[in-house]
CSV table of C-alpha atoms in Angstrom, one decimal:
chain,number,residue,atom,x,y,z
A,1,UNK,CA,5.4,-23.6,-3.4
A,2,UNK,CA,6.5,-26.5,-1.3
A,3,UNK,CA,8.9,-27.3,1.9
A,4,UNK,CA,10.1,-23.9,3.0
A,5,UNK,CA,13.4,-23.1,1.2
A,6,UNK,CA,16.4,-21.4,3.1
A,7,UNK,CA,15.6,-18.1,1.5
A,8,UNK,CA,12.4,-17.4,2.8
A,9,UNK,CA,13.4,-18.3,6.4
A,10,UNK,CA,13.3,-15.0,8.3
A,11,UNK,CA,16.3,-13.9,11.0
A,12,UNK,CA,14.7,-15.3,14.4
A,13,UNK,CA,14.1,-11.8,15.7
A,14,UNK,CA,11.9,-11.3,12.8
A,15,UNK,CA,10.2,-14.8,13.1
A,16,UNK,CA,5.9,-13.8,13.7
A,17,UNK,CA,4.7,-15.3,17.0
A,18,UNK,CA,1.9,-17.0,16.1
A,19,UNK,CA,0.4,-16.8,19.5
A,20,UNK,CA,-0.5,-13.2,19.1
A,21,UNK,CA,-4.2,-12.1,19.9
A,22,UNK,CA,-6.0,-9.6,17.4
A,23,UNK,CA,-6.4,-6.5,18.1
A,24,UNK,CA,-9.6,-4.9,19.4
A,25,UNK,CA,-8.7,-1.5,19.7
A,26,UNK,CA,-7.8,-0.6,15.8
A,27,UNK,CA,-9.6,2.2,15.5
A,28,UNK,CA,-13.0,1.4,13.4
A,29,UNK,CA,-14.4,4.5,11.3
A,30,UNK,CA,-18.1,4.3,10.2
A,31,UNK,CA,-18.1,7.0,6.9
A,32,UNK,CA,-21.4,6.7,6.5
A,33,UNK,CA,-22.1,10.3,8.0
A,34,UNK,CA,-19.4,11.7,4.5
A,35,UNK,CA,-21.1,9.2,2.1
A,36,UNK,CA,-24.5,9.8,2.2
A,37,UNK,CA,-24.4,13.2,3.4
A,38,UNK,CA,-23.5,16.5,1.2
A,39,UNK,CA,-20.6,18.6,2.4
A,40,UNK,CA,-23.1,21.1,4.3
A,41,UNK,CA,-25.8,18.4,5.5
A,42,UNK,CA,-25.0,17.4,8.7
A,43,UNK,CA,-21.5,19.1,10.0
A,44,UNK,CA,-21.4,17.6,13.8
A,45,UNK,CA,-21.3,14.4,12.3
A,46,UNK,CA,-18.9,14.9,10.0
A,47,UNK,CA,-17.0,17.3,12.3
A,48,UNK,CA,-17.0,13.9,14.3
A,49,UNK,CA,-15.8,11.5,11.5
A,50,UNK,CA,-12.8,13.7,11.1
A,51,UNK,CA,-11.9,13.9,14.3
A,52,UNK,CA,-11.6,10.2,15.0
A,53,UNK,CA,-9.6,9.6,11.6
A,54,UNK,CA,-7.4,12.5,13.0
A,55,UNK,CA,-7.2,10.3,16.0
A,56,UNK,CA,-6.5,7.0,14.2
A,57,UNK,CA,-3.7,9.0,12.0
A,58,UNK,CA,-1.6,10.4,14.6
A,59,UNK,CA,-2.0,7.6,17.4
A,60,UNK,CA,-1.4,4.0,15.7
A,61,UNK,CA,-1.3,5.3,11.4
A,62,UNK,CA,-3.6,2.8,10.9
A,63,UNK,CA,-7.7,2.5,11.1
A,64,UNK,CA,-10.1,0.7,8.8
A,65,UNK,CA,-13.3,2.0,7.8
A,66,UNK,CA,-17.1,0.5,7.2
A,67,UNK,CA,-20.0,1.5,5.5
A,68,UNK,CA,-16.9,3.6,2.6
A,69,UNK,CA,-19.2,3.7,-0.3
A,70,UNK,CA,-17.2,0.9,-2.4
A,71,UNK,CA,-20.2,-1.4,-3.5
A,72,UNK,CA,-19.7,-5.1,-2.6
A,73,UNK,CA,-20.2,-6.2,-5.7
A,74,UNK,CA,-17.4,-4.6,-7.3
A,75,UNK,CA,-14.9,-6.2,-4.7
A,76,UNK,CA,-16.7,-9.5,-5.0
A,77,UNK,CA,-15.8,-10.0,-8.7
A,78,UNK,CA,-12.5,-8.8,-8.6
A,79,UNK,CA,-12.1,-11.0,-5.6
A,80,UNK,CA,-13.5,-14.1,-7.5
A,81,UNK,CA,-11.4,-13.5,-11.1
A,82,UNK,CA,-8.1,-13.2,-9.0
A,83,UNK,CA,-9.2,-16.5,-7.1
A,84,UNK,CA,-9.6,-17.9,-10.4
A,85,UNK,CA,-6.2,-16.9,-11.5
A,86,UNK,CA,-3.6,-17.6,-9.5
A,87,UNK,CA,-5.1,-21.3,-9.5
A,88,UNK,CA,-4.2,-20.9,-13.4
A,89,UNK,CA,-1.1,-23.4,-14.1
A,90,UNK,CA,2.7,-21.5,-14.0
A,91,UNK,CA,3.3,-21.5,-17.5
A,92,UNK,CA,-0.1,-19.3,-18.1
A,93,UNK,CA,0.4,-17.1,-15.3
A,94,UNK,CA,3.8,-16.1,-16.2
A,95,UNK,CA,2.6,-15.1,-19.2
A,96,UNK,CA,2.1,-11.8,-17.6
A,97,UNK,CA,5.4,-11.9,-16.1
A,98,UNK,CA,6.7,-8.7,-15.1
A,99,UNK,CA,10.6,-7.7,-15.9
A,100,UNK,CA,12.8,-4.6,-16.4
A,101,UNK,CA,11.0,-3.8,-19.6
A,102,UNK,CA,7.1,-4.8,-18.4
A,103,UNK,CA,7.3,-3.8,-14.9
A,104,UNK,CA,3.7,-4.0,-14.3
A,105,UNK,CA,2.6,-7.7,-14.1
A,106,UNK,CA,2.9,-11.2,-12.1
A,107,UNK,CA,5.9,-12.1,-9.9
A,108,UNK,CA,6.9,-14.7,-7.6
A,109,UNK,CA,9.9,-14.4,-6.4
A,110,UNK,CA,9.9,-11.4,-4.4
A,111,UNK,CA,12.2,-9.8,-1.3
A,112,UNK,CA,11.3,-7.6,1.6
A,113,UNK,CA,14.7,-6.9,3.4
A,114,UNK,CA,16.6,-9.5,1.0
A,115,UNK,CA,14.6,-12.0,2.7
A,116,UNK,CA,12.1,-13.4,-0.2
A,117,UNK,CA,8.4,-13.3,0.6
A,118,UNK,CA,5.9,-16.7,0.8
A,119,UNK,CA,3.7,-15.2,-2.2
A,120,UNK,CA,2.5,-14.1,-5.5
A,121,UNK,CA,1.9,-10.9,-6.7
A,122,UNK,CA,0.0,-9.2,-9.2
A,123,UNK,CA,0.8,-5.1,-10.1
A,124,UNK,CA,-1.4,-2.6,-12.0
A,125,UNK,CA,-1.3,0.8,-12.7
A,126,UNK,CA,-4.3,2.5,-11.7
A,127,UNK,CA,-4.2,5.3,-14.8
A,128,UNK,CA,-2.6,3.6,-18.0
A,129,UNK,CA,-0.2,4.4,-19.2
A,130,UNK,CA,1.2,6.2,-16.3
A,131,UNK,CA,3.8,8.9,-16.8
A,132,UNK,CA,7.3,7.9,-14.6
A,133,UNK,CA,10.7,9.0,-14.7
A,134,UNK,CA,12.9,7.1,-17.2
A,135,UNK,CA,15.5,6.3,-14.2
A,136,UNK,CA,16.0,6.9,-10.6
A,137,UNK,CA,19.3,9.4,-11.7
A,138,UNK,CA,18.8,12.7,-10.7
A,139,UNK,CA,20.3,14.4,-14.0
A,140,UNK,CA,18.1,12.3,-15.9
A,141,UNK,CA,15.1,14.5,-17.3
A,142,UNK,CA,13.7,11.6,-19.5
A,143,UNK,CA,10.1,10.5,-18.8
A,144,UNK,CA,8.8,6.7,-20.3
A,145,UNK,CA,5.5,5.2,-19.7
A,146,UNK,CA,4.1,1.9,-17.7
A,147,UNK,CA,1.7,-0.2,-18.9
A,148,UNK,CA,-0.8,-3.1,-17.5
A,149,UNK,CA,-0.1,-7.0,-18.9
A,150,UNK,CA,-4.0,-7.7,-18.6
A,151,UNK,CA,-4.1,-12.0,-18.1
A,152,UNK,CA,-5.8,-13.3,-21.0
A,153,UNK,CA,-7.9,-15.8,-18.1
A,154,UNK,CA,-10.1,-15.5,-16.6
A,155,UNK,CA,-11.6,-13.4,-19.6
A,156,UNK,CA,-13.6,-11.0,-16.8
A,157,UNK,CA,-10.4,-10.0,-15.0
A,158,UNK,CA,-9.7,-6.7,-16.6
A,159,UNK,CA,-13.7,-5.1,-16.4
A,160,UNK,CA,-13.2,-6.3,-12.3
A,161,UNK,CA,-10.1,-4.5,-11.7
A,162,UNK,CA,-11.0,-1.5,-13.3
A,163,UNK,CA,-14.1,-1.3,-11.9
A,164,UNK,CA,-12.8,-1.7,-8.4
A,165,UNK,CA,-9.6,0.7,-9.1
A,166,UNK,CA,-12.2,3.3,-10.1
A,167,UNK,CA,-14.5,2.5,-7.0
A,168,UNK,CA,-11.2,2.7,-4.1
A,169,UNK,CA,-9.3,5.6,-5.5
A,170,UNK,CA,-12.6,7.6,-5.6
A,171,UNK,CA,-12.9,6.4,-1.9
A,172,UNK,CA,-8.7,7.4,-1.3
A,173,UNK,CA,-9.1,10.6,-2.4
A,174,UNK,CA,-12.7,11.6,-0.2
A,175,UNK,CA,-10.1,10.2,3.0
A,176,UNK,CA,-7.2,12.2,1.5
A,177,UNK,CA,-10.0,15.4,1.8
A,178,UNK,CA,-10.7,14.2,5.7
A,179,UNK,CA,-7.0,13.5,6.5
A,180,UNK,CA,-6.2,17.6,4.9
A,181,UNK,CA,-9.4,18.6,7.1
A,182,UNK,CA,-7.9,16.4,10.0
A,183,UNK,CA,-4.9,18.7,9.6
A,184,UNK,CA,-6.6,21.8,9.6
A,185,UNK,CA,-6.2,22.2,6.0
A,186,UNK,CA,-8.8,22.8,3.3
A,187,UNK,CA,-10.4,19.7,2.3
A,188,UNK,CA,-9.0,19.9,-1.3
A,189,UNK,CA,-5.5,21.1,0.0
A,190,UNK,CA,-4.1,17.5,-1.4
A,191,UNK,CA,-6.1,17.3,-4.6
A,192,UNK,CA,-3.4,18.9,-7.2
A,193,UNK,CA,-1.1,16.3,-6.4
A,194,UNK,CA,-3.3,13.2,-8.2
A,195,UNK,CA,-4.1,14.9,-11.4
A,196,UNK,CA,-1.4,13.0,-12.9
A,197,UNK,CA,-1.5,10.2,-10.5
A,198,UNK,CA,0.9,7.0,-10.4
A,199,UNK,CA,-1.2,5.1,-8.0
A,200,UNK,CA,-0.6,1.6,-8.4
A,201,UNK,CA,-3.1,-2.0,-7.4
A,202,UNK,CA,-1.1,-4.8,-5.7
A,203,UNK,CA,-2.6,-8.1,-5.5
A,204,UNK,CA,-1.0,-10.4,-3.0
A,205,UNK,CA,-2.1,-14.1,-2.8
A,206,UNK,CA,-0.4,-15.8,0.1
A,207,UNK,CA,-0.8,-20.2,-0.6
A,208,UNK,CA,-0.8,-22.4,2.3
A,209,UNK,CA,2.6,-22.2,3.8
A,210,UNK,CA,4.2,-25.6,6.1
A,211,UNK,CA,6.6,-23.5,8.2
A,212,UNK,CA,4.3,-20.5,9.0
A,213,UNK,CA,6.4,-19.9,12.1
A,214,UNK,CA,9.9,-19.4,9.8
A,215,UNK,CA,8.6,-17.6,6.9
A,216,UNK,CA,6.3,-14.5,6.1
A,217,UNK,CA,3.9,-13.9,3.5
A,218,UNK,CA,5.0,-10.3,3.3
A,219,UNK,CA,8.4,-8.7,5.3
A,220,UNK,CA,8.1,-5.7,7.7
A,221,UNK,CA,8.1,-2.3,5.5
A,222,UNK,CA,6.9,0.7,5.2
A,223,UNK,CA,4.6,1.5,2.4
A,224,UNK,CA,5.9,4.8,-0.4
A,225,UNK,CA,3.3,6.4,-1.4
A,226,UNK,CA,0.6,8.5,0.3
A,227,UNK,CA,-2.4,6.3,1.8
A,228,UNK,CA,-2.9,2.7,1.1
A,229,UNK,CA,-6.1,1.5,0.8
A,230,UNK,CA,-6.3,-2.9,1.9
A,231,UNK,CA,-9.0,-5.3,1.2
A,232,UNK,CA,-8.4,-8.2,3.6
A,233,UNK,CA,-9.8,-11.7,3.2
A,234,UNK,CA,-11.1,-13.6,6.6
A,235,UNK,CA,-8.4,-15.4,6.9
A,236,UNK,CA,-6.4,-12.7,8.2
A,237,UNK,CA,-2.3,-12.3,9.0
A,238,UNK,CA,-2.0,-8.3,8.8
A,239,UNK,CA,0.2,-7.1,11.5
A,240,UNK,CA,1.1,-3.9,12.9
A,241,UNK,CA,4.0,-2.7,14.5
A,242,UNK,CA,2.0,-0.2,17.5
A,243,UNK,CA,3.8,2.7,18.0
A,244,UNK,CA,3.5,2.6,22.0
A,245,UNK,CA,5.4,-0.6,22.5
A,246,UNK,CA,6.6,-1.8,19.3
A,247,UNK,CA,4.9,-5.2,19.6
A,248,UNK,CA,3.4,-6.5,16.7
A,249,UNK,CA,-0.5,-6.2,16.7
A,250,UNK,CA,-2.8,-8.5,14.3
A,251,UNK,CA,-6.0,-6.6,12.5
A,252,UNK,CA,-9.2,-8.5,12.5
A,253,UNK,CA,-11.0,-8.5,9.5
A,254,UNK,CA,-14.1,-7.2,9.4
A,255,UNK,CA,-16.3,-8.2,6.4
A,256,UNK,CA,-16.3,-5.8,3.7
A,257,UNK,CA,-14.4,-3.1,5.8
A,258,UNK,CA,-11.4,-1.8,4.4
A,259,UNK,CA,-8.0,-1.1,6.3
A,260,UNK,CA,-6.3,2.2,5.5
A,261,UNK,CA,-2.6,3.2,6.5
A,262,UNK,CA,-0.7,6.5,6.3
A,263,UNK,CA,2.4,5.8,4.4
A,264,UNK,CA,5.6,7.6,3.9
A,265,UNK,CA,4.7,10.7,1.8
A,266,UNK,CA,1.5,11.5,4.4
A,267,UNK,CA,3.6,11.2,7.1
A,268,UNK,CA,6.2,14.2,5.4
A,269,UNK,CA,3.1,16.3,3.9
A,270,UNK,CA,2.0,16.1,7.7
A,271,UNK,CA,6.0,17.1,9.1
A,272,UNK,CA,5.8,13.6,11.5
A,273,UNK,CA,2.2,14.6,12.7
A,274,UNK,CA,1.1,11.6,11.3
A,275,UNK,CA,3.3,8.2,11.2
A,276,UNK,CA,4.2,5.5,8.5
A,277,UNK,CA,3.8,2.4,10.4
A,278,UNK,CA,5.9,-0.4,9.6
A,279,UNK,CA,3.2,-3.9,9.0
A,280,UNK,CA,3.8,-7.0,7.8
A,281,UNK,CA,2.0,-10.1,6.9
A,282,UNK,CA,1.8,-13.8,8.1
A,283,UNK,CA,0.8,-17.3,6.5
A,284,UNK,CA,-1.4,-19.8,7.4
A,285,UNK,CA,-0.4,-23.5,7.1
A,286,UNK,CA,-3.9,-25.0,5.7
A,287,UNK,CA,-5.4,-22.0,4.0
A,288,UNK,CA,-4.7,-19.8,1.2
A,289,UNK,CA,-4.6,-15.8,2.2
A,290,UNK,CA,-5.4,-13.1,-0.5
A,291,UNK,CA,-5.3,-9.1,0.3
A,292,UNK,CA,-5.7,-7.0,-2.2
A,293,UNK,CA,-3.9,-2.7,-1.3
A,294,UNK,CA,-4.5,0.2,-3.4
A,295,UNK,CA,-2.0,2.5,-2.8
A,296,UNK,CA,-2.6,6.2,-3.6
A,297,UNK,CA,0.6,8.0,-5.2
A,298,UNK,CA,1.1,11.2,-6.6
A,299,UNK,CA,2.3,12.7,-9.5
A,300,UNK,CA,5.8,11.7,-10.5
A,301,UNK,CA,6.8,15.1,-10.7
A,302,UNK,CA,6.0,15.7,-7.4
A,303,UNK,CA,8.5,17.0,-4.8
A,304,UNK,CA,7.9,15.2,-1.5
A,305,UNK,CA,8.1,18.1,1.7
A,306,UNK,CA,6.5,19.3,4.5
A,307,UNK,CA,3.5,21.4,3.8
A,308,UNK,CA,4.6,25.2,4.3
A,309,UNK,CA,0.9,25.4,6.2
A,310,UNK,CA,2.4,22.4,9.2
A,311,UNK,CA,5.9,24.4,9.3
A,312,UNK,CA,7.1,27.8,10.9
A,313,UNK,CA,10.0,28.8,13.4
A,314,UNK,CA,8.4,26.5,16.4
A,315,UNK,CA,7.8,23.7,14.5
A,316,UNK,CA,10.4,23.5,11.1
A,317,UNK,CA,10.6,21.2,8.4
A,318,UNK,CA,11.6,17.4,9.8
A,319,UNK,CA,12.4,16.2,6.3
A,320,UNK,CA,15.0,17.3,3.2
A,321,UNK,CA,12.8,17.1,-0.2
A,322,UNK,CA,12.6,14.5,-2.5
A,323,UNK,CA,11.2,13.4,-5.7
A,324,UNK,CA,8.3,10.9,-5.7
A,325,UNK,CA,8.8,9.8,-9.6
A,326,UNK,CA,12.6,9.0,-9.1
A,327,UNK,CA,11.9,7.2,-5.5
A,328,UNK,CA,9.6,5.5,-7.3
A,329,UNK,CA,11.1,4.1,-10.6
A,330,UNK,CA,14.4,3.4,-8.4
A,331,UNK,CA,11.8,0.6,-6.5
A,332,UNK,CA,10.4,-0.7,-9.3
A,333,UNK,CA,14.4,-1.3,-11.0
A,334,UNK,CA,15.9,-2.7,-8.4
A,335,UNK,CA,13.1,-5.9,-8.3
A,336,UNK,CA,15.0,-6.5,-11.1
A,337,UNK,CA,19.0,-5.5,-10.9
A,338,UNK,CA,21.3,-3.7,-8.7
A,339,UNK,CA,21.5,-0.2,-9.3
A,340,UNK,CA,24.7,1.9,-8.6
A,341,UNK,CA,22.6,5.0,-6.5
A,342,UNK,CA,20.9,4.3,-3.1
A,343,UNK,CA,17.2,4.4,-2.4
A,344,UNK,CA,16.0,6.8,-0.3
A,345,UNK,CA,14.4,5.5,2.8
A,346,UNK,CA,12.3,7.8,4.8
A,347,UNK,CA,14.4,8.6,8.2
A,348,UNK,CA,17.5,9.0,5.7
A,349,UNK,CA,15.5,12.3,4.9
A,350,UNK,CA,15.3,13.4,8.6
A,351,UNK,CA,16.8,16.4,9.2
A,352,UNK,CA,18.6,16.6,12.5
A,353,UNK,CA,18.1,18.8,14.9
């Protein structure tokens, strides 16, 4: 990528100030009290750990979390063969070019509010093959199947992602158990919905960029599925929208700490207890930025609704049901043509009181 082209030039309102001072006050979890402990070993403390996640959840949807369980190791190498790869030449790394028929796969030519994004991207299903609706039309009962393009170089890259895929949904679902505890649910009440699950890796590697102050490595949005689970490098450029002024906040990175978000399907689970936060992420102008987000979805056959546990006559149902697998697969399409149904955005479900 060279000179900034016209069409990655964010509207001036959405230019990033580059000004902007980290954030202290992200909430920082330490698990260790859930992963070294057994369920019954040391309640206070994890009575404690719950409580400030609950905290995290409902006041900024964001927190990261140290000491999670995910050995170093495992995101070292995966760290190191997709280093290694997106220094590959073009012509090898669109070998794996994702399309309309392989929509799992490299890409560079991406848009986040038809504005495109200063990056590459790698995508992997977490379970292959994964189970998804045929298309995102509602009469449609047809189910197909998505598949992984695994890069032929470097040859370690597969063993590395699976490894660490294994390793951070393992860690999703224990915070998915402490978000449903946060909530005053049973701690498995959200475990049904990832038997079949569609969660998906996204690899993000953000090269040096000459008009940082024009263009972003990543446009505001909100993420779809349930929790996301980030690995940032050091050289930061995550930002946060915070929900008590609106002003964009940057998250240090903290080595080997992971950043978590509630995304749009916790936040309706939860009836708007909890918020999906809208981030986005900047680019430097001498070094290259990678970030690597798990995000945990559930099965495609799920219907998306408040929980009938959060809901009664005080406090009804804020959202109109939706399917997950057909929300989904209308996404993925659309990266590739323009499709003649809408995609449901979150506060198009709202119902109005």
């Amino acid at each position: 990528m060279g000179e900034v082209d016209e069409t990655f030039i964010q509207d001036p309102e959405h230019r990033p100030c580059l000004s902007i001072i980290e954030a202290e006050d992200i909430p920082l979890i330490d698990l260790s009290p859930i992963i070294t402990s057994s369920s019954s070993s040391n309640p206070k403390a994890i009575k404690e750990v719950v409580k400030q996640i609950g905290s995290a959840c409902k006041e900024w949807g964001f927190l990261q979390v140290i000491n999670h369980g995910v050995p170093v190791e495992t995101r070292h190498k995966l760290d190191t063969a997709v280093r290694e790869f997106f220094k590959l030449p073009l012509e090898e790394k669109r070998k794996v070019r994702r399309d309309e028929s392989k929509v799992m796969g490299y890409y560079d030519a991406e848009l986040t509010k038809n504005v495109r994004d200063w990056k590459e991207v790698l995508d992997f299903v977490v379970k292959e093959p994964t189970v998804v609706p045929a298309s995102p039309y509602p009469d449609d009962k047809e189910v197909t199947q998505w598949y992984n393009q695994w890069p032929e170089y470097p040859p370690q890259f597969r063993e590395a992602c699976e490894e660490y895929n294994e390793q951070v949904v393992k860690l999703g679902l224990k915070l998915m158990e402490l978000i449903a505890m946060s909530l005053d649910l049973p701690a498995n009440r959200f475990h049904g919905y990832f038997e079949d699950e569609t969660s998906n890796l996204r690899i993000n590697y953000y090269p040096p960029c000459p008009s940082p102050h024009l263009a972003l490595g990543l446009g505001r949005h909100k993420d779809g599925g349930a929790l996301t689970v980030l690995a940032q490098d050091d050289v930061g450029g995550l930002e946060i929208k915070r929900k008590t002024d609106g002003e964009w906040i940057r998250v240090k990175p903290i080595p080997h700490a992971f950043v978590i978000n509630i995304s749009n399907i916790l936040q309706v689970w939860s009836n708007d207890r909890y918020d999906s936060v809208e981030h986005r992420a900047l680019v430097n102008s001498e070094k290259e930025r990678l970030s690597i987000g798990l995000s945990l979805n559930p099965a495609h056959y799920t219907l998306v609704k408040p929980l009938e546990e959060l809901t009664d006559e005080q406090n009804p149902p804020k959202f109109r049901p939706y399917s997950w697998g057909k929300f989904m697969t209308h996404r993925k399409l659309t990266n590739f043509k323009k499709l003649n149904i809408d995609n449901i955005q979150i506060d198009q479900l709202r119902i109005l009181e």
